[in-house]
PDB file of C-alpha atoms and ligand atoms in Angstrom:
ATOM      1  CA  MET A   1      -4.140  10.924 -17.930  1.00 81.00           C
ATOM      2  CA  THR A   2      -1.489  10.330 -15.288  1.00 95.00           C
ATOM      3  CA  SER A   3      -2.601   9.777 -11.728  1.00 98.00           C
ATOM      4  CA  GLY A   4      -1.562   9.399  -8.155  1.00 98.00           C
ATOM      5  CA  ARG A   5      -3.710   7.743  -5.535  1.00 98.00           C
ATOM      6  CA  PHE A   6      -4.413   6.963  -1.918  1.00 98.00           C
ATOM      7  CA  ALA A   7      -5.477   3.403  -1.216  1.00 98.00           C
ATOM      8  CA  PRO A   8      -6.537   2.860   2.384  1.00 97.00           C
ATOM      9  CA  SER A   9      -7.858  -0.384   3.811  1.00 96.00           C
ATOM     10  CA  PRO A  10     -11.233   0.389   5.433  1.00 97.00           C
ATOM     11  CA  SER A  11     -10.409  -1.499   8.604  1.00 95.00           C
ATOM     12  CA  GLY A  12     -10.830   1.346  11.085  1.00 95.00           C
ATOM     13  CA  ASP A  13     -10.359   5.090  11.408  1.00 96.00           C
ATOM     14  CA  LEU A  14      -7.323   6.680   9.768  1.00 97.00           C
ATOM     15  CA  HIS A  15      -4.771   7.851  12.310  1.00 96.00           C
ATOM     16  CA  LEU A  16      -2.581  10.896  11.938  1.00 96.00           C
ATOM     17  CA  GLY A  17       0.161   8.866  10.298  1.00 96.00           C
ATOM     18  CA  ASN A  18      -2.286   7.627   7.633  1.00 97.00           C
ATOM     19  CA  LEU A  19      -3.689  11.128   7.134  1.00 98.00           C
ATOM     20  CA  ARG A  20      -0.185  12.506   6.733  1.00 98.00           C
ATOM     21  CA  THR A  21       0.613   9.876   4.091  1.00 98.00           C
ATOM     22  CA  ALA A  22      -2.652  10.784   2.316  1.00 98.00           C
ATOM     23  CA  LEU A  23      -1.704  14.461   2.449  1.00 98.00           C
ATOM     24  CA  LEU A  24       1.684  13.642   0.939  1.00 98.00           C
ATOM     25  CA  ALA A  25       0.128  11.502  -1.801  1.00 98.00           C
ATOM     26  CA  TRP A  26      -2.216  14.407  -2.609  1.00 98.00           C
ATOM     27  CA  LEU A  27       0.683  16.923  -2.602  1.00 98.00           C
ATOM     28  CA  PHE A  28       2.815  14.706  -4.848  1.00 98.00           C
ATOM     29  CA  ALA A  29      -0.057  14.205  -7.314  1.00 98.00           C
ATOM     30  CA  ARG A  30      -1.376  17.761  -7.391  1.00 98.00           C
ATOM     31  CA  SER A  31       2.087  19.356  -7.552  1.00 97.00           C
ATOM     32  CA  THR A  32       2.857  17.303 -10.659  1.00 97.00           C
ATOM     33  CA  GLY A  33      -0.439  17.966 -12.451  1.00 97.00           C
ATOM     34  CA  ARG A  34      -1.740  14.461 -11.873  1.00 98.00           C
ATOM     35  CA  ARG A  35      -5.247  13.338 -11.058  1.00 98.00           C
ATOM     36  CA  PHE A  36      -5.668  12.047  -7.519  1.00 98.00           C
ATOM     37  CA  LEU A  37      -7.667   8.846  -7.131  1.00 98.00           C
ATOM     38  CA  MET A  38      -9.207   7.239  -4.072  1.00 98.00           C
ATOM     39  CA  ARG A  39      -9.286   3.459  -3.872  1.00 98.00           C
ATOM     40  CA  MET A  40     -10.659   1.357  -1.037  1.00 98.00           C
ATOM     41  CA  GLU A  41      -8.622  -1.798  -0.567  1.00 97.00           C
ATOM     42  CA  ASP A  42     -11.487  -3.751   0.897  1.00 97.00           C
ATOM     43  CA  LEU A  43     -10.585  -7.333   0.001  1.00 96.00           C
ATOM     44  CA  ASP A  44      -9.692  -7.946   3.628  1.00 91.00           C
ATOM     45  CA  ARG A  45     -10.394  -6.695   7.140  1.00 83.00           C
ATOM     46  CA  VAL A  46     -13.355  -4.409   6.433  1.00 94.00           C
ATOM     47  CA  ARG A  47     -15.003  -2.655   9.341  1.00 95.00           C
ATOM     48  CA  GLU A  48     -18.578  -1.446   8.919  1.00 95.00           C
ATOM     49  CA  GLY A  49     -18.768   2.337   8.506  1.00 97.00           C
ATOM     50  CA  SER A  50     -15.030   2.702   8.223  1.00 97.00           C
ATOM     51  CA  GLU A  51     -14.957   3.768   4.568  1.00 98.00           C
ATOM     52  CA  ALA A  52     -17.378   6.658   5.125  1.00 98.00           C
ATOM     53  CA  ARG A  53     -15.446   7.836   8.172  1.00 98.00           C
ATOM     54  CA  GLN A  54     -12.114   7.650   6.386  1.00 98.00           C
ATOM     55  CA  LEU A  55     -13.450   9.655   3.432  1.00 98.00           C
ATOM     56  CA  ALA A  56     -15.024  12.231   5.765  1.00 98.00           C
ATOM     57  CA  ASP A  57     -11.714  12.656   7.608  1.00 98.00           C
ATOM     58  CA  LEU A  58      -9.768  13.059   4.360  1.00 98.00           C
ATOM     59  CA  ARG A  59     -12.237  15.724   3.240  1.00 98.00           C
ATOM     60  CA  ALA A  60     -12.095  17.418   6.642  1.00 98.00           C
ATOM     61  CA  ILE A  61      -8.368  18.089   6.317  1.00 98.00           C
ATOM     62  CA  GLY A  62      -9.003  19.566   2.873  1.00 98.00           C
ATOM     63  CA  LEU A  63      -8.173  16.754   0.449  1.00 98.00           C
ATOM     64  CA  ASP A  64     -10.188  16.134  -2.682  1.00 98.00           C
ATOM     65  CA  TRP A  65     -10.022  13.446  -5.335  1.00 98.00           C
ATOM     66  CA  ASP A  66     -11.070  12.864  -8.905  1.00 98.00           C
ATOM     67  CA  GLY A  67     -13.848  10.554  -9.978  1.00 97.00           C
ATOM     68  CA  PRO A  68     -15.738   8.056  -7.873  1.00 98.00           C
ATOM     69  CA  VAL A  69     -14.142   6.034  -5.091  1.00 98.00           C
ATOM     70  CA  VAL A  70     -13.101   2.645  -6.454  1.00 98.00           C
ATOM     71  CA  ARG A  71     -13.545  -0.497  -4.361  1.00 98.00           C
ATOM     72  CA  GLN A  72     -11.438  -3.585  -4.921  1.00 98.00           C
ATOM     73  CA  SER A  73     -14.300  -5.852  -3.851  1.00 97.00           C
ATOM     74  CA  GLN A  74     -16.124  -4.780  -7.040  1.00 97.00           C
ATOM     75  CA  ARG A  75     -13.223  -5.533  -9.376  1.00 98.00           C
ATOM     76  CA  THR A  76     -12.679  -9.261  -8.993  1.00 97.00           C
ATOM     77  CA  ALA A  77     -13.089  -9.888 -12.742  1.00 98.00           C
ATOM     78  CA  LEU A  78     -10.068  -7.678 -13.478  1.00 98.00           C
ATOM     79  CA  TYR A  79      -7.894  -9.625 -11.032  1.00 98.00           C
ATOM     80  CA  GLU A  80      -9.100 -12.950 -12.415  1.00 98.00           C
ATOM     81  CA  ASN A  81      -8.257 -11.775 -15.954  1.00 98.00           C
ATOM     82  CA  ALA A  82      -4.715 -11.000 -14.837  1.00 98.00           C
ATOM     83  CA  ILE A  83      -4.471 -14.409 -13.168  1.00 98.00           C
ATOM     84  CA  ALA A  84      -5.729 -16.094 -16.342  1.00 98.00           C
ATOM     85  CA  PHE A  85      -3.148 -14.189 -18.394  1.00 98.00           C
ATOM     86  CA  LEU A  86      -0.286 -15.252 -16.112  1.00 98.00           C
ATOM     87  CA  THR A  87      -1.563 -18.824 -15.993  1.00 98.00           C
ATOM     88  CA  ALA A  88      -1.728 -19.018 -19.794  1.00 98.00           C
ATOM     89  CA  ALA A  89       1.897 -17.872 -19.850  1.00 98.00           C
ATOM     90  CA  GLY A  90       2.863 -20.735 -17.518  1.00 98.00           C
ATOM     91  CA  LEU A  91       3.647 -18.303 -14.708  1.00 98.00           C
ATOM     92  CA  THR A  92       1.448 -19.647 -11.928  1.00 98.00           C
ATOM     93  CA  TYR A  93       1.211 -22.778  -9.809  1.00 98.00           C
ATOM     94  CA  GLU A  94      -0.964 -24.137  -7.054  1.00 98.00           C
ATOM     95  CA  CYS A  95       0.459 -24.159  -3.550  1.00 97.00           C
ATOM     96  CA  PHE A  96      -0.894 -26.408  -0.838  1.00 97.00           C
ATOM     97  CA  CYS A  97       1.491 -25.378   1.927  1.00 94.00           C
ATOM     98  CA  THR A  98       0.178 -24.322   5.299  1.00 90.00           C
ATOM     99  CA  ARG A  99       1.531 -21.204   6.945  1.00 86.00           C
ATOM    100  CA  ARG A 100       3.387 -23.372   9.368  1.00 86.00           C
ATOM    101  CA  GLU A 101       5.052 -25.445   6.643  1.00 85.00           C
ATOM    102  CA  ILE A 102       6.195 -22.268   4.926  1.00 83.00           C
ATOM    103  CA  LEU A 103       7.647 -20.884   8.140  1.00 81.00           C
ATOM    104  CA  GLU A 104       9.500 -24.119   8.829  1.00 80.00           C
ATOM    105  CA  ALA A 105      10.873 -24.393   5.296  1.00 76.00           C
ATOM    106  CA  ALA A 106      11.827 -20.729   5.231  1.00 70.00           C
ATOM    107  CA  SER A 107      13.827 -21.076   8.420  1.00 69.00           C
ATOM    108  CA  ALA A 108      15.959 -23.840   6.883  1.00 66.00           C
ATOM    109  CA  PRO A 109      19.648 -22.942   6.469  1.00 66.00           C
ATOM    110  CA  HIS A 110      20.376 -20.982   3.259  1.00 63.00           C
ATOM    111  CA  ALA A 111      16.714 -20.192   2.577  1.00 61.00           C
ATOM    112  CA  PRO A 112      16.402 -16.508   1.627  1.00 66.00           C
ATOM    113  CA  ALA A 113      14.877 -14.733   4.639  1.00 69.00           C
ATOM    114  CA  GLY A 114      11.108 -14.570   4.403  1.00 73.00           C
ATOM    115  CA  ALA A 115      10.886 -15.899   0.842  1.00 83.00           C
ATOM    116  CA  TYR A 116       8.576 -18.738  -0.130  1.00 90.00           C
ATOM    117  CA  PRO A 117      10.962 -21.672  -0.662  1.00 88.00           C
ATOM    118  CA  GLY A 118       9.177 -23.036  -3.746  1.00 92.00           C
ATOM    119  CA  THR A 119       7.981 -26.265  -2.126  1.00 92.00           C
ATOM    120  CA  CYS A 120       4.991 -26.704  -4.484  1.00 96.00           C
ATOM    121  CA  ARG A 121       6.643 -25.389  -7.665  1.00 96.00           C
ATOM    122  CA  ASN A 122       6.964 -28.756  -9.372  1.00 95.00           C
ATOM    123  CA  LEU A 123       4.232 -30.962  -7.958  1.00 96.00           C
ATOM    124  CA  THR A 124       3.077 -33.751 -10.256  1.00 96.00           C
ATOM    125  CA  ASP A 125      -0.615 -34.139 -11.123  1.00 95.00           C
ATOM    126  CA  ALA A 126      -0.710 -37.161  -8.826  1.00 96.00           C
ATOM    127  CA  GLN A 127       0.762 -35.168  -5.949  1.00 96.00           C
ATOM    128  CA  LYS A 128      -1.776 -32.405  -6.545  1.00 95.00           C
ATOM    129  CA  SER A 129      -4.777 -34.692  -6.619  1.00 94.00           C
ATOM    130  CA  ALA A 130      -3.633 -36.307  -3.379  1.00 95.00           C
ATOM    131  CA  GLN A 131      -3.989 -32.953  -1.580  1.00 94.00           C
ATOM    132  CA  THR A 132      -6.923 -32.437   0.730  1.00 93.00           C
ATOM    133  CA  ARG A 133      -6.821 -28.676   1.248  1.00 92.00           C
ATOM    134  CA  PRO A 134      -7.727 -26.036  -1.333  1.00 95.00           C
ATOM    135  CA  PRO A 135      -4.683 -24.434  -2.947  1.00 97.00           C
ATOM    136  CA  ALA A 136      -3.461 -20.873  -3.069  1.00 97.00           C
ATOM    137  CA  LEU A 137      -2.147 -19.734  -6.437  1.00 98.00           C
ATOM    138  CA  ARG A 138       1.423 -18.434  -6.648  1.00 98.00           C
ATOM    139  CA  LEU A 139       3.476 -16.629  -9.220  1.00 98.00           C
ATOM    140  CA  ARG A 140       6.264 -18.678 -10.759  1.00 98.00           C
ATOM    141  CA  ALA A 141       8.802 -15.860 -10.459  1.00 97.00           C
ATOM    142  CA  GLU A 142      11.738 -16.027 -12.832  1.00 97.00           C
ATOM    143  CA  VAL A 143      13.895 -13.597 -10.878  1.00 97.00           C
ATOM    144  CA  THR A 144      14.839 -13.387  -7.216  1.00 95.00           C
ATOM    145  CA  GLU A 145      15.537  -9.661  -7.144  1.00 96.00           C
ATOM    146  CA  PHE A 146      14.192  -6.558  -8.853  1.00 98.00           C
ATOM    147  CA  ALA A 147      15.029  -2.860  -8.601  1.00 98.00           C
ATOM    148  CA  VAL A 148      12.694   0.136  -8.459  1.00 98.00           C
ATOM    149  CA  ASP A 149      13.267   3.870  -8.522  1.00 97.00           C
ATOM    150  CA  ASP A 150      11.960   5.792  -5.571  1.00 97.00           C
ATOM    151  CA  VAL A 151      11.821   9.575  -5.354  1.00 96.00           C
ATOM    152  CA  VAL A 152      12.551   9.496  -1.627  1.00 96.00           C
ATOM    153  CA  VAL A 153      14.723   6.412  -1.200  1.00 95.00           C
ATOM    154  CA  GLY A 154      16.573   6.341  -4.539  1.00 96.00           C
ATOM    155  CA  ARG A 155      17.175   3.105  -6.417  1.00 98.00           C
ATOM    156  CA  PHE A 156      16.015   0.200  -4.298  1.00 98.00           C
ATOM    157  CA  HIS A 157      16.881  -3.443  -4.901  1.00 97.00           C
ATOM    158  CA  GLY A 158      14.667  -5.963  -3.181  1.00 96.00           C
ATOM    159  CA  GLN A 159      13.679  -9.566  -3.063  1.00 95.00           C
ATOM    160  CA  VAL A 160      11.107 -11.152  -5.358  1.00 96.00           C
ATOM    161  CA  ASP A 161       9.665 -14.544  -4.519  1.00 94.00           C
ATOM    162  CA  ASP A 162       6.736 -16.662  -5.658  1.00 96.00           C
ATOM    163  CA  VAL A 163       4.177 -14.206  -4.361  1.00 96.00           C
ATOM    164  CA  VAL A 164       0.606 -15.378  -3.711  1.00 97.00           C
ATOM    165  CA  LEU A 165      -1.790 -14.212  -6.440  1.00 98.00           C
ATOM    166  CA  ARG A 166      -4.974 -15.826  -5.144  1.00 98.00           C
ATOM    167  CA  ARG A 167      -5.341 -16.803  -1.529  1.00 96.00           C
ATOM    168  CA  VAL A 168      -6.593 -20.150  -0.226  1.00 95.00           C
ATOM    169  CA  ASP A 169      -9.986 -18.533   0.409  1.00 95.00           C
ATOM    170  CA  GLY A 170     -10.225 -17.607  -3.296  1.00 97.00           C
ATOM    171  CA  VAL A 171      -9.678 -13.873  -2.739  1.00 97.00           C
ATOM    172  CA  PRO A 172      -7.107 -12.124  -4.955  1.00 98.00           C
ATOM    173  CA  SER A 173      -4.018 -11.119  -3.009  1.00 97.00           C
ATOM    174  CA  TYR A 174      -3.097  -7.572  -2.068  1.00 97.00           C
ATOM    175  CA  ASN A 175       0.035  -7.685  -4.236  1.00 97.00           C
ATOM    176  CA  LEU A 176      -1.895  -8.714  -7.329  1.00 98.00           C
ATOM    177  CA  ALA A 177      -4.823  -6.343  -6.796  1.00 98.00           C
ATOM    178  CA  VAL A 178      -2.639  -3.304  -6.175  1.00 98.00           C
ATOM    179  CA  VAL A 179      -0.650  -3.876  -9.369  1.00 98.00           C
ATOM    180  CA  VAL A 180      -3.696  -4.588 -11.523  1.00 98.00           C
ATOM    181  CA  ASP A 181      -5.571  -1.568 -10.146  1.00 98.00           C
ATOM    182  CA  ASP A 182      -2.698   0.865 -10.529  1.00 98.00           C
ATOM    183  CA  GLY A 183      -2.278  -0.335 -14.117  1.00 98.00           C
ATOM    184  CA  ASP A 184      -5.983  -0.195 -14.922  1.00 98.00           C
ATOM    185  CA  GLN A 185      -6.459   3.225 -13.333  1.00 98.00           C
ATOM    186  CA  GLY A 186      -3.466   4.816 -15.024  1.00 98.00           C
ATOM    187  CA  VAL A 187      -1.655   5.331 -11.720  1.00 98.00           C
ATOM    188  CA  ASP A 188       1.952   6.150 -12.556  1.00 98.00           C
ATOM    189  CA  GLN A 189       2.890   7.616  -9.168  1.00 98.00           C
ATOM    190  CA  VAL A 190       2.610   5.525  -6.013  1.00 98.00           C
ATOM    191  CA  VAL A 191       3.070   7.437  -2.763  1.00 98.00           C
ATOM    192  CA  ARG A 192       2.678   5.376   0.412  1.00 98.00           C
ATOM    193  CA  GLY A 193       4.275   4.543   3.746  1.00 97.00           C
ATOM    194  CA  ASP A 194       7.798   3.159   3.676  1.00 96.00           C
ATOM    195  CA  ASP A 195       6.618  -0.030   5.393  1.00 95.00           C
ATOM    196  CA  LEU A 196       5.620  -1.066   1.847  1.00 97.00           C
ATOM    197  CA  LEU A 197       9.009  -0.326   0.300  1.00 97.00           C
ATOM    198  CA  SER A 198      10.078  -3.970   0.489  1.00 96.00           C
ATOM    199  CA  SER A 199       6.924  -4.997  -1.438  1.00 96.00           C
ATOM    200  CA  SER A 200       7.630  -2.643  -4.320  1.00 98.00           C
ATOM    201  CA  PRO A 201      10.199  -4.838  -6.175  1.00 98.00           C
ATOM    202  CA  ARG A 202       7.784  -7.786  -6.336  1.00 97.00           C
ATOM    203  CA  GLN A 203       4.920  -5.499  -7.360  1.00 98.00           C
ATOM    204  CA  ALA A 204       7.053  -3.822 -10.035  1.00 98.00           C
ATOM    205  CA  TYR A 205       8.153  -7.224 -11.337  1.00 98.00           C
ATOM    206  CA  LEU A 206       4.541  -8.411 -11.445  1.00 98.00           C
ATOM    207  CA  ALA A 207       3.624  -5.229 -13.337  1.00 98.00           C
ATOM    208  CA  THR A 208       6.232  -5.945 -16.017  1.00 98.00           C
ATOM    209  CA  LEU A 209       4.873  -9.486 -16.447  1.00 98.00           C
ATOM    210  CA  LEU A 210       1.384  -8.047 -16.946  1.00 98.00           C
ATOM    211  CA  GLY A 211       2.598  -5.461 -19.451  1.00 98.00           C
ATOM    212  CA  ILE A 212       1.927  -2.614 -17.015  1.00 98.00           C
ATOM    213  CA  THR A 213       4.335   0.333 -16.875  1.00 97.00           C
ATOM    214  CA  VAL A 214       6.055   0.385 -13.491  1.00 98.00           C
ATOM    215  CA  PRO A 215       4.995   3.523 -11.583  1.00 98.00           C
ATOM    216  CA  THR A 216       7.305   6.047  -9.972  1.00 97.00           C
ATOM    217  CA  TYR A 217       7.421   5.332  -6.263  1.00 98.00           C
ATOM    218  CA  ALA A 218       7.717   7.641  -3.285  1.00 98.00           C
ATOM    219  CA  HIS A 219       7.861   5.707  -0.032  1.00 98.00           C
ATOM    220  CA  VAL A 220       7.474   8.263   2.712  1.00 97.00           C
ATOM    221  CA  PRO A 221       8.590   7.963   6.345  1.00 95.00           C
ATOM    222  CA  LEU A 222       5.933   6.670   8.705  1.00 94.00           C
ATOM    223  CA  ALA A 223       4.626   8.157  11.902  1.00 94.00           C
ATOM    224  CA  LEU A 224       5.997   6.415  14.993  1.00 95.00           C
ATOM    225  CA  ASN A 225       5.029   6.547  18.654  1.00 94.00           C
ATOM    226  CA  SER A 226       7.409   7.726  21.345  1.00 91.00           C
ATOM    227  CA  GLN A 227       8.823   4.173  21.659  1.00 92.00           C
ATOM    228  CA  GLY A 228       9.745   4.168  17.992  1.00 92.00           C
ATOM    229  CA  ASN A 229       7.003   1.738  16.945  1.00 92.00           C
ATOM    230  CA  ARG A 230       4.600   2.313  14.092  1.00 92.00           C
ATOM    231  CA  LEU A 231       1.787   4.595  15.296  1.00 94.00           C
ATOM    232  CA  ALA A 232      -1.348   2.659  16.252  1.00 90.00           C
ATOM    233  CA  LYS A 233      -4.788   3.355  17.654  1.00 85.00           C
ATOM    234  CA  ARG A 234      -3.712   2.344  21.145  1.00 89.00           C
ATOM    235  CA  ASP A 235      -1.135   5.140  21.211  1.00 92.00           C
ATOM    236  CA  GLY A 236      -3.658   7.675  22.470  1.00 90.00           C
ATOM    237  CA  ALA A 237      -5.262  10.611  20.673  1.00 93.00           C
ATOM    238  CA  VAL A 238      -4.318   9.574  17.151  1.00 95.00           C
ATOM    239  CA  THR A 239      -7.492  10.081  15.091  1.00 97.00           C
ATOM    240  CA  LEU A 240      -9.330  13.261  14.108  1.00 97.00           C
ATOM    241  CA  GLU A 241     -12.106  12.234  16.479  1.00 97.00           C
ATOM    242  CA  ASP A 242      -9.605  11.843  19.348  1.00 96.00           C
ATOM    243  CA  GLN A 243      -8.056  15.203  18.535  1.00 96.00           C
ATOM    244  CA  ALA A 244     -11.498  16.839  18.394  1.00 97.00           C
ATOM    245  CA  ALA A 245     -12.135  15.578  21.917  1.00 96.00           C
ATOM    246  CA  LEU A 246      -8.990  17.489  22.938  1.00 96.00           C
ATOM    247  CA  GLY A 247     -10.382  20.636  21.332  1.00 97.00           C
ATOM    248  CA  LEU A 248      -8.315  20.422  18.146  1.00 97.00           C
ATOM    249  CA  GLY A 249     -10.203  20.591  14.836  1.00 97.00           C
ATOM    250  CA  PRO A 250      -9.150  19.197  11.448  1.00 98.00           C
ATOM    251  CA  ARG A 251      -7.443  22.478  10.546  1.00 97.00           C
ATOM    252  CA  ASP A 252      -5.339  22.291  13.734  1.00 97.00           C
ATOM    253  CA  VAL A 253      -4.381  18.720  12.855  1.00 97.00           C
ATOM    254  CA  LEU A 254      -3.463  19.835   9.338  1.00 98.00           C
ATOM    255  CA  SER A 255      -1.146  22.443  10.883  1.00 98.00           C
ATOM    256  CA  ILE A 256       0.475  19.797  13.095  1.00 97.00           C
ATOM    257  CA  MET A 257       1.065  17.537  10.085  1.00 97.00           C
ATOM    258  CA  ALA A 258       2.342  20.440   7.983  1.00 98.00           C
ATOM    259  CA  GLN A 259       4.759  21.364  10.718  1.00 97.00           C
ATOM    260  CA  SER A 260       6.020  17.775  10.851  1.00 96.00           C
ATOM    261  CA  LEU A 261       6.685  18.034   7.110  1.00 97.00           C
ATOM    262  CA  GLU A 262       8.516  21.332   7.606  1.00 97.00           C
ATOM    263  CA  LEU A 263       5.849  23.051   5.517  1.00 98.00           C
ATOM    264  CA  ALA A 264       4.528  25.305   8.293  1.00 98.00           C
ATOM    265  CA  ALA A 265       5.753  27.124  11.373  1.00 97.00           C
ATOM    266  CA  PRO A 266       4.564  25.897  14.796  1.00 94.00           C
ATOM    267  CA  ASP A 267       0.842  26.672  15.243  1.00 91.00           C
ATOM    268  CA  GLU A 268       0.629  28.397  11.870  1.00 97.00           C
ATOM    269  CA  PRO A 269      -2.856  27.956  10.374  1.00 97.00           C
ATOM    270  CA  VAL A 270      -2.565  26.552   6.853  1.00 98.00           C
ATOM    271  CA  THR A 271      -4.686  25.229   4.006  1.00 98.00           C
ATOM    272  CA  VAL A 272      -3.765  22.388   1.692  1.00 98.00           C
ATOM    273  CA  GLU A 273      -3.576  24.907  -1.172  1.00 98.00           C
ATOM    274  CA  GLN A 274      -0.891  26.836   0.729  1.00 98.00           C
ATOM    275  CA  LEU A 275       0.973  23.600   1.390  1.00 98.00           C
ATOM    276  CA  LEU A 276       0.784  22.772  -2.295  1.00 98.00           C
ATOM    277  CA  ARG A 277       2.593  26.010  -3.139  1.00 98.00           C
ATOM    278  CA  ARG A 278       5.286  25.256  -0.539  1.00 98.00           C
ATOM    279  CA  PHE A 279       5.728  21.561  -1.311  1.00 98.00           C
ATOM    280  CA  ASP A 280       9.112  20.412  -2.553  1.00 97.00           C
ATOM    281  CA  PRO A 281       9.664  16.618  -2.638  1.00 95.00           C
ATOM    282  CA  ALA A 282      13.429  17.131  -2.386  1.00 94.00           C
ATOM    283  CA  ALA A 283      12.991  18.926   0.950  1.00 94.00           C
ATOM    284  CA  LEU A 284      10.824  16.216   2.514  1.00 95.00           C
ATOM    285  CA  PRO A 285      12.050  15.077   5.962  1.00 94.00           C
ATOM    286  CA  ARG A 286      13.729  11.678   5.541  1.00 92.00           C
ATOM    287  CA  THR A 287      13.189  10.474   9.078  1.00 94.00           C
ATOM    288  CA  PRO A 288      10.030   9.133  10.720  1.00 95.00           C
ATOM    289  CA  TRP A 289       7.634  11.507  12.397  1.00 95.00           C
ATOM    290  CA  ILE A 290       7.597  10.849  16.114  1.00 95.00           C
ATOM    291  CA  PHE A 291       4.092  11.628  17.308  1.00 92.00           C
ATOM    292  CA  GLU A 292       3.863  12.163  21.051  1.00 83.00           C
ATOM    293  CA  THR A 293       0.349  12.177  22.401  1.00 73.00           C
TER     294      THR A 293
HETATM  295  N1  LIG B   1      -4.021  -0.671   1.351  1.00 60.78           N
HETATM  296  C1  LIG B   1      -2.668  -0.530   1.798  1.00 60.78           C
HETATM  297  C2  LIG B   1      -2.651  -0.021   3.218  1.00 60.78           C
HETATM  298  O1  LIG B   1      -3.627   0.567   3.665  1.00 60.78           O
HETATM  299  C3  LIG B   1      -1.861   0.430   0.951  1.00 60.78           C
HETATM  300  C4  LIG B   1      -1.472  -0.158  -0.331  1.00 60.78           C
HETATM  301  C5  LIG B   1      -0.677   0.735  -1.233  1.00 60.78           C
HETATM  302  O2  LIG B   1      -0.674   1.975  -1.054  1.00 60.78           O
HETATM  303  O3  LIG B   1      -0.097   0.198  -2.153  1.00 60.78           O
HETATM  304  O4  LIG B   1      -1.668  -0.200   3.887  1.00 60.78           O
END
């Protein structure tokens, strides 16, 4: 069964930009006959009560999903299996670099911008046993670039580097977990904010190494504040709770989001089912949504 998904990090309430991305992921999945899955990316930055509030807000705007909510924190064995598979194939290595060392090396002339420079790629056993800090585990990438197909952006070529697979603290990395989960859950359509576009080539490359079919991507424009920065909690009335305090219910917020997607007229009351009938990926606005509070 083919599936789409929404994969929030339960680190606080969803803001209207997050809810709009969730709505789009739901519209993309449902309009193509896919299941829609909900996955909590809770390997990092979890805030108590946040998951329940996020799910309640998603339901309040009318979204539904198939099957139980999946939590990454309960799937460590899957990630470790993938790491073991890559390690057996000679595609991993231990990295002892500090953040600071990586930044310094990466700012050296001719280093590809932002890429890990491969400092620990070929350490000898003696060099490794002389280390005093615990290592992170990195992918030994055999390419420096990879291309993905994106419904919104078109073909996108981006950088691949020796991405971290397991962090120094022993926790599987976001890039590994997202690829393993999408593969395991049969997710073949990934709809998310376009701030993650640059991560998609390395994730797609990692998928091919793990024998996972690369999903179709749709990186959708983000919501920005009036200064053109990514919408954040400090930007004012940006959550359903904030909007409720202004007298606007979830249905009003759904109308605002639908209008921003050119799926509804100003102040037109709508349901997600109506939006589903109107949804056309080709007609999606290609520019960020400026949300003025
Ligand atoms: N958990 C990520 C986030 O909340 C999204 C990851 C993804 O959709 O691939 O930004």
